mmCIF file with all atom_site columns, C-alpha atoms in Angstrom:
data_model
loop_
_atom_site.group_PDB
_atom_site.id
_atom_site.type_symbol
_atom_site.label_atom_id
_atom_site.label_alt_id
_atom_site.label_comp_id
_atom_site.label_asym_id
_atom_site.label_entity_id
_atom_site.label_seq_id
_atom_site.pdbx_PDB_ins_code
_atom_site.Cartn_x
_atom_site.Cartn_y
_atom_site.Cartn_z
_atom_site.occupancy
_atom_site.B_iso_or_equiv
_atom_site.pdbx_formal_charge
_atom_site.auth_seq_id
_atom_site.auth_comp_id
_atom_site.auth_asym_id
_atom_site.auth_atom_id
_atom_site.pdbx_PDB_model_num
ATOM 1   C CA . MET Q 1 1   ? 70.872  55.670 -185.471 1.00 87.00 ? 1   MET Q CA 1
ATOM 2   C CA . LYS Q 1 2   ? 74.305  54.995 -183.952 1.00 91.00 ? 2   LYS Q CA 1
ATOM 3   C CA . TRP Q 1 3   ? 75.012  52.162 -181.360 1.00 94.00 ? 3   TRP Q CA 1
ATOM 4   C CA . TRP Q 1 4   ? 77.954  50.346 -179.801 1.00 93.00 ? 4   TRP Q CA 1
ATOM 5   C CA . GLU Q 1 5   ? 78.745  46.758 -178.728 1.00 92.00 ? 5   GLU Q CA 1
ATOM 6   C CA . LYS Q 1 6   ? 77.626  47.597 -175.229 1.00 92.00 ? 6   LYS Q CA 1
ATOM 7   C CA . THR Q 1 7   ? 74.268  48.781 -176.618 1.00 94.00 ? 7   THR Q CA 1
ATOM 8   C CA . VAL Q 1 8   ? 73.796  45.359 -178.361 1.00 95.00 ? 8   VAL Q CA 1
ATOM 9   C CA . GLU Q 1 9   ? 74.779  43.457 -175.208 1.00 92.00 ? 9   GLU Q CA 1
ATOM 10  C CA . TYR Q 1 10  ? 72.496  45.620 -172.911 1.00 92.00 ? 10  TYR Q CA 1
ATOM 11  C CA . TYR Q 1 11  ? 69.553  45.222 -175.437 1.00 94.00 ? 11  TYR Q CA 1
ATOM 12  C CA . PHE Q 1 12  ? 70.028  41.535 -175.603 1.00 93.00 ? 12  PHE Q CA 1
ATOM 13  C CA . ILE Q 1 13  ? 70.249  41.057 -171.829 1.00 92.00 ? 13  ILE Q CA 1
ATOM 14  C CA . ARG Q 1 14  ? 67.152  43.222 -171.228 1.00 92.00 ? 14  ARG Q CA 1
ATOM 15  C CA . LYS Q 1 15  ? 65.116  41.514 -173.923 1.00 93.00 ? 15  LYS Q CA 1
ATOM 16  C CA . TYR Q 1 16  ? 66.089  37.838 -173.459 1.00 90.00 ? 16  TYR Q CA 1
ATOM 17  C CA . VAL Q 1 17  ? 67.483  37.370 -169.879 1.00 88.00 ? 17  VAL Q CA 1
ATOM 18  C CA . PRO Q 1 18  ? 64.978  37.093 -167.036 1.00 86.00 ? 18  PRO Q CA 1
ATOM 19  C CA . GLU Q 1 19  ? 65.065  39.957 -164.610 1.00 83.00 ? 19  GLU Q CA 1
ATOM 20  C CA . GLU Q 1 20  ? 65.561  37.616 -161.625 1.00 79.00 ? 20  GLU Q CA 1
ATOM 21  C CA . VAL Q 1 21  ? 68.763  36.226 -163.097 1.00 77.00 ? 21  VAL Q CA 1
ATOM 22  C CA . ILE Q 1 22  ? 70.088  39.650 -163.750 1.00 70.00 ? 22  ILE Q CA 1
ATOM 23  C CA . LEU Q 1 23  ? 69.252  40.939 -160.235 1.00 59.00 ? 23  LEU Q CA 1
ATOM 24  C CA . SER Q 1 24  ? 70.505  37.989 -158.276 1.00 53.00 ? 24  SER Q CA 1
ATOM 25  C CA . PRO Q 1 25  ? 74.068  37.259 -159.339 1.00 49.00 ? 25  PRO Q CA 1
ATOM 26  C CA . LEU Q 1 26  ? 75.744  34.367 -157.417 1.00 46.00 ? 26  LEU Q CA 1
ATOM 27  C CA . ALA Q 1 27  ? 78.401  35.428 -154.985 1.00 44.00 ? 27  ALA Q CA 1
ATOM 28  C CA . GLY Q 1 28  ? 80.947  32.625 -155.843 1.00 45.00 ? 28  GLY Q CA 1
ATOM 29  C CA . LYS Q 1 29  ? 82.126  29.155 -155.003 1.00 42.00 ? 29  LYS Q CA 1
ATOM 30  C CA . HIS Q 1 30  ? 81.263  29.326 -151.357 1.00 36.00 ? 30  HIS Q CA 1
ATOM 31  C CA . GLU Q 1 31  ? 77.567  29.479 -152.289 1.00 39.00 ? 31  GLU Q CA 1
ATOM 32  C CA . ALA Q 1 32  ? 77.709  26.672 -154.845 1.00 37.00 ? 32  ALA Q CA 1
ATOM 33  C CA . GLY Q 1 33  ? 76.273  24.148 -152.435 1.00 34.00 ? 33  GLY Q CA 1
ATOM 34  C CA . GLY Q 1 34  ? 73.161  26.270 -151.802 1.00 31.00 ? 34  GLY Q CA 1
ATOM 35  C CA . ASP Q 1 35  ? 72.554  27.384 -155.396 1.00 36.00 ? 35  ASP Q CA 1
ATOM 36  C CA . LEU Q 1 36  ? 69.473  25.925 -156.939 1.00 36.00 ? 36  LEU Q CA 1
ATOM 37  C CA . VAL Q 1 37  ? 69.765  28.293 -159.890 1.00 41.00 ? 37  VAL Q CA 1
ATOM 38  C CA . THR Q 1 38  ? 71.751  25.905 -162.188 1.00 48.00 ? 38  THR Q CA 1
ATOM 39  C CA . GLY Q 1 39  ? 71.099  22.202 -162.211 1.00 54.00 ? 39  GLY Q CA 1
ATOM 40  C CA . ASP Q 1 40  ? 73.125  19.305 -163.553 1.00 57.00 ? 40  ASP Q CA 1
ATOM 41  C CA . GLN Q 1 41  ? 70.892  19.274 -166.664 1.00 66.00 ? 41  GLN Q CA 1
ATOM 42  C CA . ASP Q 1 42  ? 71.617  22.878 -167.666 1.00 87.00 ? 42  ASP Q CA 1
ATOM 43  C CA . LYS Q 1 43  ? 73.328  23.484 -170.950 1.00 94.00 ? 43  LYS Q CA 1
ATOM 44  C CA . TRP Q 1 44  ? 75.916  26.302 -171.523 1.00 94.00 ? 44  TRP Q CA 1
ATOM 45  C CA . LEU Q 1 45  ? 76.164  28.883 -174.205 1.00 94.00 ? 45  LEU Q CA 1
ATOM 46  C CA . LEU Q 1 46  ? 78.814  31.420 -175.168 1.00 95.00 ? 46  LEU Q CA 1
ATOM 47  C CA . ILE Q 1 47  ? 77.540  34.653 -176.647 1.00 96.00 ? 47  ILE Q CA 1
ATOM 48  C CA . GLU Q 1 48  ? 79.684  37.425 -178.065 1.00 94.00 ? 48  GLU Q CA 1
ATOM 49  C CA . PHE Q 1 49  ? 78.461  40.761 -179.010 1.00 95.00 ? 49  PHE Q CA 1
ATOM 50  C CA . LYS Q 1 50  ? 79.325  42.901 -182.032 1.00 95.00 ? 50  LYS Q CA 1
ATOM 51  C CA . VAL Q 1 51  ? 78.175  46.264 -183.062 1.00 95.00 ? 51  VAL Q CA 1
ATOM 52  C CA . ASN Q 1 52  ? 76.758  45.142 -186.428 1.00 96.00 ? 52  ASN Q CA 1
ATOM 53  C CA . LYS Q 1 53  ? 77.127  42.383 -189.047 1.00 95.00 ? 53  LYS Q CA 1
ATOM 54  C CA . SER Q 1 54  ? 80.054  43.896 -190.754 1.00 95.00 ? 54  SER Q CA 1
ATOM 55  C CA . ALA Q 1 55  ? 81.997  43.924 -187.468 1.00 94.00 ? 55  ALA Q CA 1
ATOM 56  C CA . LEU Q 1 56  ? 81.837  40.061 -187.267 1.00 94.00 ? 56  LEU Q CA 1
ATOM 57  C CA . LYS Q 1 57  ? 84.969  39.892 -189.427 1.00 94.00 ? 57  LYS Q CA 1
ATOM 58  C CA . THR Q 1 58  ? 86.991  41.516 -186.703 1.00 92.00 ? 58  THR Q CA 1
ATOM 59  C CA . GLU Q 1 59  ? 86.779  38.266 -184.673 1.00 93.00 ? 59  GLU Q CA 1
ATOM 60  C CA . GLU Q 1 60  ? 89.289  36.695 -187.113 1.00 94.00 ? 60  GLU Q CA 1
ATOM 61  C CA . SER Q 1 61  ? 92.097  38.906 -185.992 1.00 93.00 ? 61  SER Q CA 1
ATOM 62  C CA . LYS Q 1 62  ? 91.828  37.502 -182.430 1.00 92.00 ? 62  LYS Q CA 1
ATOM 63  C CA . TYR Q 1 63  ? 93.238  34.167 -183.458 1.00 93.00 ? 63  TYR Q CA 1
ATOM 64  C CA . LYS Q 1 64  ? 96.785  32.979 -184.234 1.00 92.00 ? 64  LYS Q CA 1
ATOM 65  C CA . THR Q 1 65  ? 95.504  31.069 -187.287 1.00 94.00 ? 65  THR Q CA 1
ATOM 66  C CA . TYR Q 1 66  ? 91.794  31.777 -187.717 1.00 95.00 ? 66  TYR Q CA 1
ATOM 67  C CA . GLU Q 1 67  ? 91.180  29.595 -190.747 1.00 96.00 ? 67  GLU Q CA 1
ATOM 68  C CA . LEU Q 1 68  ? 92.647  26.521 -188.984 1.00 96.00 ? 68  LEU Q CA 1
ATOM 69  C CA . THR Q 1 69  ? 90.761  27.261 -185.861 1.00 95.00 ? 69  THR Q CA 1
ATOM 70  C CA . LYS Q 1 70  ? 87.563  27.710 -187.854 1.00 96.00 ? 70  LYS Q CA 1
ATOM 71  C CA . VAL Q 1 71  ? 88.020  24.359 -189.638 1.00 96.00 ? 71  VAL Q CA 1
ATOM 72  C CA . HIS Q 1 72  ? 88.808  22.681 -186.357 1.00 95.00 ? 72  HIS Q CA 1
ATOM 73  C CA . LEU Q 1 73  ? 85.793  24.081 -184.410 1.00 96.00 ? 73  LEU Q CA 1
ATOM 74  C CA . MET Q 1 74  ? 83.062  24.966 -186.854 1.00 93.00 ? 74  MET Q CA 1
ATOM 75  C CA . GLY Q 1 75  ? 81.433  21.615 -186.497 1.00 93.00 ? 75  GLY Q CA 1
ATOM 76  C CA . SER Q 1 76  ? 81.022  21.995 -182.743 1.00 93.00 ? 76  SER Q CA 1
ATOM 77  C CA . ASP Q 1 77  ? 80.111  25.679 -182.478 1.00 94.00 ? 77  ASP Q CA 1
ATOM 78  C CA . SER Q 1 78  ? 76.331  25.199 -182.190 1.00 94.00 ? 78  SER Q CA 1
ATOM 79  C CA . HIS Q 1 79  ? 76.399  26.696 -178.706 1.00 95.00 ? 79  HIS Q CA 1
ATOM 80  C CA . HIS Q 1 80  ? 78.761  29.646 -179.524 1.00 96.00 ? 80  HIS Q CA 1
ATOM 81  C CA . PHE Q 1 81  ? 77.073  32.724 -181.051 1.00 96.00 ? 81  PHE Q CA 1
ATOM 82  C CA . LEU Q 1 82  ? 77.733  36.222 -182.409 1.00 96.00 ? 82  LEU Q CA 1
ATOM 83  C CA . VAL Q 1 83  ? 74.893  38.632 -181.577 1.00 96.00 ? 83  VAL Q CA 1
ATOM 84  C CA . PHE Q 1 84  ? 74.953  41.894 -183.475 1.00 97.00 ? 84  PHE Q CA 1
ATOM 85  C CA . GLY Q 1 85  ? 72.773  44.973 -183.946 1.00 97.00 ? 85  GLY Q CA 1
ATOM 86  C CA . SER Q 1 86  ? 70.719  45.471 -186.969 1.00 96.00 ? 86  SER Q CA 1
ATOM 87  C CA . MET Q 1 87  ? 68.289  48.010 -188.548 1.00 95.00 ? 87  MET Q CA 1
ATOM 88  C CA . ASP Q 1 88  ? 66.929  45.650 -191.245 1.00 92.00 ? 88  ASP Q CA 1
ATOM 89  C CA . THR Q 1 89  ? 63.402  46.195 -190.106 1.00 90.00 ? 89  THR Q CA 1
ATOM 90  C CA . GLY Q 1 90  ? 63.756  49.996 -189.804 1.00 93.00 ? 90  GLY Q CA 1
ATOM 91  C CA . TYR Q 1 91  ? 64.005  49.599 -186.087 1.00 95.00 ? 91  TYR Q CA 1
ATOM 92  C CA . PHE Q 1 92  ? 66.952  48.593 -183.856 1.00 96.00 ? 92  PHE Q CA 1
ATOM 93  C CA . ASP Q 1 93  ? 67.005  44.819 -183.073 1.00 96.00 ? 93  ASP Q CA 1
ATOM 94  C CA . VAL Q 1 94  ? 69.589  42.137 -182.754 1.00 97.00 ? 94  VAL Q CA 1
ATOM 95  C CA . LYS Q 1 95  ? 70.423  39.072 -184.864 1.00 97.00 ? 95  LYS Q CA 1
ATOM 96  C CA . ALA Q 1 96  ? 72.549  36.021 -184.225 1.00 97.00 ? 96  ALA Q CA 1
ATOM 97  C CA . SER Q 1 97  ? 74.809  33.636 -186.018 1.00 96.00 ? 97  SER Q CA 1
ATOM 98  C CA . THR Q 1 98  ? 77.003  30.726 -184.933 1.00 96.00 ? 98  THR Q CA 1
ATOM 99  C CA . TYR Q 1 99  ? 80.570  31.798 -184.307 1.00 96.00 ? 99  TYR Q CA 1
ATOM 100 C CA . PHE Q 1 100 ? 82.648  29.888 -186.734 1.00 96.00 ? 100 PHE Q CA 1
ATOM 101 C CA . SER Q 1 101 ? 80.141  28.241 -189.081 1.00 94.00 ? 101 SER Q CA 1
ATOM 102 C CA . LYS Q 1 102 ? 78.366  31.694 -189.522 1.00 94.00 ? 102 LYS Q CA 1
ATOM 103 C CA . LYS Q 1 103 ? 74.820  30.096 -189.696 1.00 95.00 ? 103 LYS Q CA 1
ATOM 104 C CA . GLU Q 1 104 ? 72.412  32.881 -189.076 1.00 95.00 ? 104 GLU Q CA 1
ATOM 105 C CA . LEU Q 1 105 ? 69.444  32.017 -186.925 1.00 96.00 ? 105 LEU Q CA 1
ATOM 106 C CA . PRO Q 1 106 ? 65.963  33.032 -188.075 1.00 95.00 ? 106 PRO Q CA 1
ATOM 107 C CA . ASP Q 1 107 ? 65.100  34.231 -184.536 1.00 95.00 ? 107 ASP Q CA 1
ATOM 108 C CA . VAL Q 1 108 ? 67.597  35.326 -181.894 1.00 95.00 ? 108 VAL Q CA 1
ATOM 109 C CA . GLU Q 1 109 ? 65.634  33.481 -179.197 1.00 93.00 ? 109 GLU Q CA 1
ATOM 110 C CA . ASP Q 1 110 ? 66.556  30.197 -180.993 1.00 94.00 ? 110 ASP Q CA 1
ATOM 111 C CA . ILE Q 1 111 ? 69.956  30.314 -179.381 1.00 94.00 ? 111 ILE Q CA 1
ATOM 112 C CA . PHE Q 1 112 ? 68.430  29.065 -176.141 1.00 94.00 ? 112 PHE Q CA 1
ATOM 113 C CA . ASN Q 1 113 ? 67.616  25.810 -177.921 1.00 93.00 ? 113 ASN Q CA 1
ATOM 114 C CA . PHE Q 1 114 ? 71.231  25.009 -178.061 1.00 92.00 ? 114 PHE Q CA 1
ATOM 115 C CA . GLY Q 1 115 ? 73.958  24.452 -175.462 1.00 92.00 ? 115 GLY Q CA 1
ATOM 116 C CA . LYS Q 1 116 ? 76.433  21.952 -174.306 1.00 94.00 ? 116 LYS Q CA 1
ATOM 117 C CA . PRO Q 1 117 ? 76.771  20.103 -170.943 1.00 94.00 ? 117 PRO Q CA 1
ATOM 118 C CA . GLN Q 1 118 ? 79.282  21.960 -168.737 1.00 92.00 ? 118 GLN Q CA 1
ATOM 119 C CA . SER Q 1 119 ? 82.210  19.519 -169.308 1.00 93.00 ? 119 SER Q CA 1
ATOM 120 C CA . GLU Q 1 120 ? 81.838  19.787 -173.093 1.00 95.00 ? 120 GLU Q CA 1
ATOM 121 C CA . PHE Q 1 121 ? 81.403  23.476 -172.860 1.00 94.00 ? 121 PHE Q CA 1
ATOM 122 C CA . ILE Q 1 122 ? 84.695  23.924 -170.911 1.00 94.00 ? 122 ILE Q CA 1
ATOM 123 C CA . ASP Q 1 123 ? 86.572  21.682 -173.354 1.00 94.00 ? 123 ASP Q CA 1
ATOM 124 C CA . TYR Q 1 124 ? 85.329  23.776 -176.284 1.00 95.00 ? 124 TYR Q CA 1
ATOM 125 C CA . LEU Q 1 125 ? 86.128  26.982 -174.351 1.00 93.00 ? 125 LEU Q CA 1
ATOM 126 C CA . LYS Q 1 126 ? 89.745  25.700 -173.745 1.00 92.00 ? 126 LYS Q CA 1
ATOM 127 C CA . GLU Q 1 127 ? 90.143  25.006 -177.472 1.00 93.00 ? 127 GLU Q CA 1
ATOM 128 C CA . VAL Q 1 128 ? 89.023  28.507 -178.302 1.00 93.00 ? 128 VAL Q CA 1
ATOM 129 C CA . ILE Q 1 129 ? 91.312  30.177 -175.739 1.00 90.00 ? 129 ILE Q CA 1
ATOM 130 C CA . LYS Q 1 130 ? 94.229  28.095 -176.749 1.00 90.00 ? 130 LYS Q CA 1
ATOM 131 C CA . ALA Q 1 131 ? 93.794  29.323 -180.392 1.00 92.00 ? 131 ALA Q CA 1
ATOM 132 C CA . LYS Q 1 132 ? 93.557  32.976 -179.544 1.00 90.00 ? 132 LYS Q CA 1
ATOM 133 C CA . LYS Q 1 133 ? 96.513  35.360 -179.790 1.00 87.00 ? 133 LYS Q CA 1
ATOM 134 C CA . VAL Q 1 134 ? 98.020  36.878 -176.554 1.00 81.00 ? 134 VAL Q CA 1
ATOM 135 C CA . THR Q 1 135 ? 96.899  40.529 -176.178 1.00 68.00 ? 135 THR Q CA 1
ATOM 136 C CA . GLU Q 1 136 ? 99.233  43.393 -176.670 1.00 56.00 ? 136 GLU Q CA 1
ATOM 137 C CA . THR Q 1 137 ? 99.018  44.188 -173.038 1.00 49.00 ? 137 THR Q CA 1
ATOM 138 C CA . GLY Q 1 138 ? 100.992 41.128 -172.418 1.00 47.00 ? 138 GLY Q CA 1
ATOM 139 C CA . ASP Q 1 139 ? 98.766  39.554 -169.776 1.00 43.00 ? 139 ASP Q CA 1
ATOM 140 C CA . GLY Q 1 140 ? 97.258  37.196 -172.340 1.00 42.00 ? 140 GLY Q CA 1
ATOM 141 C CA . SER Q 1 141 ? 93.920  37.987 -170.781 1.00 44.00 ? 141 SER Q CA 1
ATOM 142 C CA . SER Q 1 142 ? 90.895  36.767 -172.572 1.00 46.00 ? 142 SER Q CA 1
ATOM 143 C CA . SER Q 1 143 ? 88.303  38.174 -170.246 1.00 45.00 ? 143 SER Q CA 1
ATOM 144 C CA . GLY Q 1 144 ? 85.700  38.438 -172.944 1.00 50.00 ? 144 GLY Q CA 1
ATOM 145 C CA . GLY Q 1 145 ? 84.740  42.041 -172.386 1.00 55.00 ? 145 GLY Q CA 1
ATOM 146 C CA . PHE Q 1 146 ? 81.769  41.727 -174.784 1.00 72.00 ? 146 PHE Q CA 1
ATOM 147 C CA . SER Q 1 147 ? 81.085  38.048 -174.042 1.00 85.00 ? 147 SER Q CA 1
ATOM 148 C CA . LEU Q 1 148 ? 78.325  36.406 -172.093 1.00 89.00 ? 148 LEU Q CA 1
ATOM 149 C CA . VAL Q 1 149 ? 78.144  32.859 -170.710 1.00 92.00 ? 149 VAL Q CA 1
ATOM 150 C CA . ALA Q 1 150 ? 74.690  31.629 -170.056 1.00 92.00 ? 150 ALA Q CA 1
ATOM 151 C CA . ALA Q 1 151 ? 73.212  28.441 -168.606 1.00 91.00 ? 151 ALA Q CA 1
ATOM 152 C CA . VAL Q 1 152 ? 69.804  27.335 -169.919 1.00 92.00 ? 152 VAL Q CA 1
ATOM 153 C CA . ASN Q 1 153 ? 67.548  24.748 -168.448 1.00 90.00 ? 153 ASN Q CA 1
ATOM 154 C CA . GLY Q 1 154 ? 65.440  21.999 -170.099 1.00 88.00 ? 154 GLY Q CA 1
ATOM 155 C CA . LYS Q 1 155 ? 62.823  24.547 -170.879 1.00 89.00 ? 155 LYS Q CA 1
ATOM 156 C CA . ASN Q 1 156 ? 65.347  26.685 -172.783 1.00 89.00 ? 156 ASN Q CA 1
ATOM 157 C CA . LYS Q 1 157 ? 65.135  29.444 -170.076 1.00 90.00 ? 157 LYS Q CA 1
ATOM 158 C CA . VAL Q 1 158 ? 68.231  31.299 -168.879 1.00 90.00 ? 158 VAL Q CA 1
ATOM 159 C CA . THR Q 1 159 ? 69.050  30.275 -165.322 1.00 89.00 ? 159 THR Q CA 1
ATOM 160 C CA . LYS Q 1 160 ? 72.425  31.982 -164.925 1.00 89.00 ? 160 LYS Q CA 1
ATOM 161 C CA . CYS Q 1 161 ? 74.494  34.459 -166.880 1.00 88.00 ? 161 CYS Q CA 1
ATOM 162 C CA . MET Q 1 162 ? 77.868  35.990 -166.291 1.00 89.00 ? 162 MET Q CA 1
ATOM 163 C CA . THR Q 1 163 ? 80.876  37.425 -168.160 1.00 89.00 ? 163 THR Q CA 1
ATOM 164 C CA . LEU Q 1 164 ? 83.422  35.007 -169.609 1.00 88.00 ? 164 LEU Q CA 1
ATOM 165 C CA . LYS Q 1 165 ? 85.896  36.253 -166.887 1.00 88.00 ? 165 LYS Q CA 1
ATOM 166 C CA . GLU Q 1 166 ? 83.312  35.525 -164.050 1.00 89.00 ? 166 GLU Q CA 1
ATOM 167 C CA . PHE Q 1 167 ? 82.812  32.092 -165.516 1.00 89.00 ? 167 PHE Q CA 1
ATOM 168 C CA . GLY Q 1 168 ? 86.493  31.394 -165.482 1.00 89.00 ? 168 GLY Q CA 1
ATOM 169 C CA . LEU Q 1 169 ? 86.816  32.523 -161.832 1.00 89.00 ? 169 LEU Q CA 1
ATOM 170 C CA . GLU Q 1 170 ? 83.657  30.648 -160.765 1.00 87.00 ? 170 GLU Q CA 1
ATOM 171 C CA . TYR Q 1 171 ? 85.050  27.352 -162.250 1.00 86.00 ? 171 TYR Q CA 1
ATOM 172 C CA . SER Q 1 172 ? 88.779  28.029 -161.662 1.00 87.00 ? 172 SER Q CA 1
ATOM 173 C CA . LEU Q 1 173 ? 89.651  28.125 -165.415 1.00 86.00 ? 173 LEU Q CA 1
ATOM 174 C CA . ASN Q 1 174 ? 92.655  29.775 -166.950 1.00 81.00 ? 174 ASN Q CA 1
ATOM 175 C CA . LEU Q 1 175 ? 91.373  31.977 -169.749 1.00 80.00 ? 175 LEU Q CA 1
ATOM 176 C CA . LYS Q 1 176 ? 94.748  33.129 -170.930 1.00 77.00 ? 176 LYS Q CA 1
ATOM 177 C CA . PRO Q 1 177 ? 95.859  32.112 -174.333 1.00 72.00 ? 177 PRO Q CA 1
ATOM 178 C CA . GLU Q 1 178 ? 99.181  30.362 -174.524 1.00 68.00 ? 178 GLU Q CA 1
ATOM 179 C CA . LEU Q 1 179 ? 102.170 32.042 -176.113 1.00 61.00 ? 179 LEU Q CA 1
ATOM 180 C CA . SER Q 1 180 ? 103.358 30.352 -179.335 1.00 59.00 ? 180 SER Q CA 1
ATOM 181 C CA . HIS Q 1 181 ? 106.995 29.288 -179.617 1.00 58.00 ? 181 HIS Q CA 1
ATOM 182 C CA . SER Q 1 182 ? 107.831 32.368 -181.668 1.00 62.00 ? 182 SER Q CA 1
ATOM 183 C CA . GLU Q 1 183 ? 106.103 34.655 -179.183 1.00 60.00 ? 183 GLU Q CA 1
ATOM 184 C CA . LYS Q 1 184 ? 108.010 33.033 -176.285 1.00 57.00 ? 184 LYS Q CA 1
ATOM 185 C CA . LEU Q 1 185 ? 111.307 33.681 -178.100 1.00 64.00 ? 185 LEU Q CA 1
ATOM 186 C CA . LYS Q 1 186 ? 110.436 37.317 -178.739 1.00 65.00 ? 186 LYS Q CA 1
ATOM 187 C CA . GLN Q 1 187 ? 109.428 37.831 -175.135 1.00 61.00 ? 187 GLN Q CA 1
ATOM 188 C CA . SER Q 1 188 ? 112.614 36.169 -174.043 1.00 66.00 ? 188 SER Q CA 1
ATOM 189 C CA . ARG Q 1 189 ? 114.801 38.336 -176.342 1.00 68.00 ? 189 ARG Q CA 1
ATOM 190 C CA . ALA Q 1 190 ? 112.989 41.416 -175.171 1.00 63.00 ? 190 ALA Q CA 1
ATOM 191 C CA . LYS Q 1 191 ? 113.547 40.666 -171.535 1.00 69.00 ? 191 LYS Q CA 1
ATOM 192 C CA . SER Q 1 192 ? 117.253 39.898 -172.065 1.00 69.00 ? 192 SER Q CA 1
ATOM 193 C CA . MET Q 1 193 ? 117.556 43.268 -173.816 1.00 66.00 ? 193 MET Q CA 1
ATOM 194 C CA . GLY Q 1 194 ? 115.921 45.009 -170.764 1.00 69.00 ? 194 GLY Q CA 1
ATOM 195 C CA . PHE Q 1 195 ? 112.499 45.413 -172.478 1.00 66.00 ? 195 PHE Q CA 1
ATOM 196 C CA . SER Q 1 196 ? 109.368 43.941 -171.037 1.00 60.00 ? 196 SER Q CA 1
ATOM 197 C CA . ARG Q 1 197 ? 105.825 43.778 -172.384 1.00 53.00 ? 197 ARG Q CA 1
#
């Protein structure tokens, strides 16, 4: 059987995210006052999807210095997961591990037992974004095409889910990695020679 990252993402959402959360996305900041969906006690998770376990290694190339980032963040990644497709049982299913520390969970549903308060989650997210490479498109975008941000309540139920890009827009976050000094020099030289990224 062949599948893709989107297959893994769709399967996960259909299996683990309540239908009412999927069918009632929040329209934005102007509705924040009336939203009872997420409370102050909710915890936040970051879930990234990969096609299979061997594809987990591809995450390393997204960072300026992966090993340093891993050492810096692996002690605080209990709310950041990689979910990937698997045929270990003879049937398609998904498995999960923590992002940097690579601790595989016995049951994917266990991810909802973890999470960080919003302010800690945003601080962690800023550290991750800062460590990422700027994309080849030059916009530095880190929209998280195969990433899901989820809020879970005290009963470990998903109350809100959105893409990483939507989360950034909702909470006015800059999700663009910073250029390193050498990248800034390259960009400056390219512009002075009439080239642009």
